[in-house]
Amino acid sequence: MGGFFGVVSKEDCVFDLFYGVDYHSHLGTRRAGMAVYSKENGFDKAIHSIENTQFRTKFTGESNSMHGNYGIGCISDYEAQPIHVRSRHGSFAITTVGRINNSAELAEKIVSDHAHFFEMQNGEINQTELVAAMINQKENFIDGIKYAQELIDGSMSMLILTPKGIYAVRDKLGRTPVVIGK
């Protein structure tokens, strides 16, 4: 299980992002990460193992050095995320919560189109990287998100951080809720 959190703000959002992600610490115990965007600095991200220490301890330095108006973060039991991607849609960061039951066949489909993936230590492919690759198959984010949701057997909710804002996507069956507040 895991959890994610996103913030869009006129001011620096890192403080809110830090505590919002920390609040999800009970949902995962292996990896945590934060990514932010500002017009002045572009993208910045940090990922740490939290197997032997708390989120706050690992990310205190980043909470003081990162700056951005938009941010996403996550707590995960599996993949190191959020990942930063440069694609046909420009640069973006993405984090996911869910499970892809057919990830091997989806990865093979994308690899057969002359693409590649980085393997994790256990030989598996990062599901978040797989989702980003599926989104990149279409002409824009909206069509790419719909395409990924159609192909995924399982449940996949996601946050996508772009220079224009954040896409918040609930899995198509509503198994993993996404709450948007103001």
mmCIF file of C-alpha atoms in Angstrom:
data_model
loop_
_atom_site.group_PDB
_atom_site.id
_atom_site.type_symbol
_atom_site.label_atom_id
_atom_site.label_comp_id
_atom_site.label_asym_id
_atom_site.label_seq_id
_atom_site.Cartn_x
_atom_site.Cartn_y
_atom_site.Cartn_z
ATOM 1 C CA MET A 1 0.000 0.000 0.000
ATOM 2 C CA GLY A 2 1.087 3.577 -0.404
ATOM 3 C CA GLY A 3 -0.199 7.098 -0.436
ATOM 4 C CA PHE A 4 0.416 10.317 -2.303
ATOM 5 C CA PHE A 5 -0.103 14.018 -1.749
ATOM 6 C CA GLY A 6 -0.003 17.063 -4.015
ATOM 7 C CA VAL A 7 -0.018 20.831 -3.531
ATOM 8 C CA VAL A 8 -0.568 23.803 -5.854
ATOM 9 C CA SER A 9 0.132 27.189 -4.282
ATOM 10 C CA LYS A 10 0.840 30.802 -5.174
ATOM 11 C CA GLU A 11 3.589 30.658 -2.523
ATOM 12 C CA ASP A 12 6.304 28.081 -1.882
ATOM 13 C CA CYS A 13 4.532 24.753 -1.262
ATOM 14 C CA VAL A 14 7.355 22.615 0.169
ATOM 15 C CA PHE A 15 6.318 22.999 3.833
ATOM 16 C CA ASP A 16 2.766 21.832 3.053
ATOM 17 C CA LEU A 17 4.049 19.060 0.798
ATOM 18 C CA PHE A 18 6.502 17.830 3.444
ATOM 19 C CA TYR A 19 3.811 17.479 6.111
ATOM 20 C CA GLY A 20 1.212 16.157 3.679
ATOM 21 C CA VAL A 21 3.488 13.332 2.547
ATOM 22 C CA ASP A 22 4.616 12.689 6.124
ATOM 23 C CA TYR A 23 0.969 12.193 7.088
ATOM 24 C CA HIS A 24 0.912 9.170 4.727
ATOM 25 C CA SER A 25 3.909 7.508 6.422
ATOM 26 C CA HIS A 26 1.698 4.822 7.942
ATOM 27 C CA LEU A 27 0.813 3.609 4.412
ATOM 28 C CA GLY A 28 4.293 2.512 3.371
ATOM 29 C CA THR A 29 7.617 1.652 4.890
ATOM 30 C CA ARG A 30 10.211 1.334 2.128
ATOM 31 C CA ARG A 31 10.486 4.416 -0.110
ATOM 32 C CA ALA A 32 9.417 8.049 -0.040
ATOM 33 C CA GLY A 33 9.844 10.946 -2.399
ATOM 34 C CA MET A 34 8.921 14.506 -3.228
ATOM 35 C CA ALA A 35 9.054 16.465 -6.492
ATOM 36 C CA VAL A 36 8.438 20.191 -6.912
ATOM 37 C CA TYR A 37 8.257 22.659 -9.770
ATOM 38 C CA SER A 38 8.784 26.414 -9.947
ATOM 39 C CA LYS A 39 9.168 28.673 -12.974
ATOM 40 C CA GLU A 40 12.468 29.978 -11.579
ATOM 41 C CA ASN A 41 14.099 26.621 -10.738
ATOM 42 C CA GLY A 42 12.265 24.061 -12.875
ATOM 43 C CA PHE A 43 11.894 20.570 -11.425
ATOM 44 C CA ASP A 44 13.578 19.274 -8.287
ATOM 45 C CA LYS A 45 13.062 15.895 -6.636
ATOM 46 C CA ALA A 46 14.322 13.741 -3.804
ATOM 47 C CA ILE A 47 13.782 10.041 -3.075
ATOM 48 C CA HIS A 48 14.994 8.156 0.002
ATOM 49 C CA SER A 49 14.702 4.758 1.605
ATOM 50 C CA ILE A 50 12.691 5.010 4.812
ATOM 51 C CA GLU A 51 13.158 1.374 5.858
ATOM 52 C CA ASN A 52 15.277 2.210 8.887
ATOM 53 C CA THR A 53 14.219 5.752 9.702
ATOM 54 C CA GLN A 54 11.223 8.060 9.585
ATOM 55 C CA PHE A 55 10.200 10.236 6.647
ATOM 56 C CA ARG A 56 10.799 13.464 8.582
ATOM 57 C CA THR A 57 14.375 12.523 9.429
ATOM 58 C CA LYS A 58 15.245 11.687 5.823
ATOM 59 C CA PHE A 59 13.580 14.716 4.217
ATOM 60 C CA THR A 60 14.310 17.547 6.638
ATOM 61 C CA GLY A 61 17.205 18.737 4.451
ATOM 62 C CA GLU A 62 15.086 18.738 1.307
ATOM 63 C CA SER A 63 12.261 20.539 3.088
ATOM 64 C CA ASN A 64 14.687 23.426 3.650
ATOM 65 C CA SER A 65 16.402 23.390 0.247
ATOM 66 C CA MET A 66 13.638 22.565 -2.253
ATOM 67 C CA HIS A 67 11.409 25.341 -3.554
ATOM 68 C CA GLY A 68 8.363 25.256 -5.781
ATOM 69 C CA ASN A 69 4.784 26.322 -6.252
ATOM 70 C CA TYR A 70 3.602 22.882 -7.332
ATOM 71 C CA GLY A 71 4.586 19.641 -5.652
ATOM 72 C CA ILE A 72 3.797 15.938 -5.416
ATOM 73 C CA GLY A 73 5.080 13.323 -3.031
ATOM 74 C CA CYS A 74 4.490 9.753 -2.000
ATOM 75 C CA ILE A 75 5.125 6.974 0.438
ATOM 76 C CA SER A 76 5.575 3.586 -1.239
ATOM 77 C CA ASP A 77 6.268 -0.011 -0.322
ATOM 78 C CA TYR A 78 7.777 -0.777 -3.732
ATOM 79 C CA GLU A 79 8.936 1.709 -6.353
ATOM 80 C CA ALA A 80 11.205 4.662 -5.838
ATOM 81 C CA GLN A 81 9.024 7.592 -6.867
ATOM 82 C CA PRO A 82 8.016 10.203 -7.939
ATOM 83 C CA ILE A 83 10.006 9.824 -11.113
ATOM 84 C CA HIS A 84 10.982 12.713 -13.374
ATOM 85 C CA VAL A 85 10.343 12.068 -17.063
ATOM 86 C CA ARG A 86 11.322 13.928 -20.211
ATOM 87 C CA SER A 87 8.955 12.953 -23.018
ATOM 88 C CA ARG A 88 7.095 14.167 -26.072
ATOM 89 C CA HIS A 89 4.840 16.035 -23.618
ATOM 90 C CA GLY A 90 7.808 17.850 -22.080
ATOM 91 C CA SER A 91 9.191 17.283 -18.606
ATOM 92 C CA PHE A 92 6.898 16.022 -15.869
ATOM 93 C CA ALA A 93 7.009 14.134 -12.597
ATOM 94 C CA ILE A 94 4.647 11.277 -11.810
ATOM 95 C CA THR A 95 3.745 9.231 -8.751
ATOM 96 C CA THR A 96 1.279 6.352 -8.589
ATOM 97 C CA VAL A 97 -0.586 4.211 -6.090
ATOM 98 C CA GLY A 98 -2.039 0.901 -7.178
ATOM 99 C CA ARG A 99 -1.272 -2.386 -8.810
ATOM 100 C CA ILE A 100 -0.927 -3.382 -12.457
ATOM 101 C CA ASN A 101 -1.709 -7.088 -12.829
ATOM 102 C CA ASN A 102 -0.702 -7.172 -16.503
ATOM 103 C CA SER A 103 2.517 -5.140 -16.213
ATOM 104 C CA ALA A 104 4.704 -7.743 -17.955
ATOM 105 C CA GLU A 105 2.596 -7.789 -21.115
ATOM 106 C CA LEU A 106 2.203 -3.982 -21.143
ATOM 107 C CA ALA A 107 5.967 -3.545 -20.784
ATOM 108 C CA GLU A 108 6.593 -6.050 -23.587
ATOM 109 C CA LYS A 109 4.176 -4.150 -25.844
ATOM 110 C CA ILE A 110 6.053 -0.884 -25.260
ATOM 111 C CA VAL A 111 9.507 -2.493 -25.576
ATOM 112 C CA SER A 112 8.470 -4.006 -28.926
ATOM 113 C CA ASP A 113 8.010 -0.414 -30.179
ATOM 114 C CA HIS A 114 11.770 0.219 -29.699
ATOM 115 C CA ALA A 115 11.521 1.673 -26.193
ATOM 116 C CA HIS A 116 13.239 0.548 -23.008
ATOM 117 C CA PHE A 117 12.783 0.476 -19.235
ATOM 118 C CA PHE A 118 15.210 0.510 -16.339
ATOM 119 C CA GLU A 119 14.921 -2.669 -14.296
ATOM 120 C CA MET A 120 14.716 -2.486 -10.521
ATOM 121 C CA GLN A 121 16.956 -4.698 -8.361
ATOM 122 C CA ASN A 122 14.458 -7.564 -8.414
ATOM 123 C CA GLY A 123 14.305 -7.521 -12.239
ATOM 124 C CA GLU A 124 10.831 -5.976 -12.313
ATOM 125 C CA ILE A 125 9.904 -2.732 -14.028
ATOM 126 C CA ASN A 126 8.889 0.297 -12.002
ATOM 127 C CA GLN A 127 5.096 0.511 -12.434
ATOM 128 C CA THR A 128 5.255 4.295 -12.330
ATOM 129 C CA GLU A 129 7.736 4.298 -15.226
ATOM 130 C CA LEU A 130 5.410 1.931 -17.100
ATOM 131 C CA VAL A 131 2.444 4.275 -16.588
ATOM 132 C CA ALA A 132 4.540 7.241 -17.813
ATOM 133 C CA ALA A 133 5.513 5.270 -20.929
ATOM 134 C CA MET A 134 1.860 4.442 -21.665
ATOM 135 C CA ILE A 135 0.858 8.087 -21.251
ATOM 136 C CA ASN A 136 3.626 9.046 -23.686
ATOM 137 C CA GLN A 137 2.087 6.801 -26.374
ATOM 138 C CA LYS A 138 -0.661 9.351 -27.030
ATOM 139 C CA GLU A 139 -0.670 12.941 -28.288
ATOM 140 C CA ASN A 140 -1.465 14.668 -24.971
ATOM 141 C CA PHE A 141 -1.741 13.982 -21.246
ATOM 142 C CA ILE A 142 -5.520 13.516 -21.200
ATOM 143 C CA ASP A 143 -5.542 10.970 -24.031
ATOM 144 C CA GLY A 144 -2.452 9.282 -22.557
ATOM 145 C CA ILE A 145 -4.051 8.967 -19.122
ATOM 146 C CA LYS A 146 -7.233 7.515 -20.637
ATOM 147 C CA TYR A 147 -5.151 5.098 -22.722
ATOM 148 C CA ALA A 148 -3.189 3.914 -19.678
ATOM 149 C CA GLN A 149 -6.374 3.443 -17.650
ATOM 150 C CA GLU A 150 -7.928 1.389 -20.484
ATOM 151 C CA LEU A 151 -4.909 -0.935 -20.733
ATOM 152 C CA ILE A 152 -4.276 -1.465 -17.027
ATOM 153 C CA ASP A 153 -5.730 -4.579 -15.479
ATOM 154 C CA GLY A 154 -5.842 -3.577 -11.840
ATOM 155 C CA SER A 155 -6.037 -0.277 -10.059
ATOM 156 C CA MET A 156 -3.868 2.779 -10.682
ATOM 157 C CA SER A 157 -4.318 6.280 -9.273
ATOM 158 C CA MET A 158 -1.745 8.932 -10.087
ATOM 159 C CA LEU A 159 -0.522 12.476 -9.668
ATOM 160 C CA ILE A 160 1.267 14.078 -12.618
ATOM 161 C CA LEU A 161 3.219 17.278 -11.977
ATOM 162 C CA THR A 162 3.704 19.529 -15.019
ATOM 163 C CA PRO A 163 4.824 23.142 -15.455
ATOM 164 C CA LYS A 164 1.115 24.011 -15.815
ATOM 165 C CA GLY A 165 -0.112 22.259 -12.652
ATOM 166 C CA ILE A 166 -1.033 18.805 -11.360
ATOM 167 C CA TYR A 167 -3.248 16.138 -12.899
ATOM 168 C CA ALA A 168 -4.959 14.092 -10.159
ATOM 169 C CA VAL A 169 -6.303 10.802 -11.522
ATOM 170 C CA ARG A 170 -8.350 8.234 -9.640
ATOM 171 C CA ASP A 171 -8.253 4.642 -10.870
ATOM 172 C CA LYS A 172 -11.096 3.851 -13.244
ATOM 173 C CA LEU A 173 -12.901 1.564 -10.772
ATOM 174 C CA GLY A 174 -12.548 3.879 -7.771
ATOM 175 C CA ARG A 175 -10.656 1.391 -5.604
ATOM 176 C CA THR A 176 -8.072 3.966 -4.557
ATOM 177 C CA PRO A 177 -9.739 7.266 -3.650
ATOM 178 C CA VAL A 178 -8.312 10.643 -4.580
ATOM 179 C CA VAL A 179 -9.478 13.625 -2.560
ATOM 180 C CA ILE A 180 -9.113 17.152 -3.928
ATOM 181 C CA GLY A 181 -9.410 20.020 -1.482
ATOM 182 C CA LYS A 182 -9.128 23.786 -1.501
#
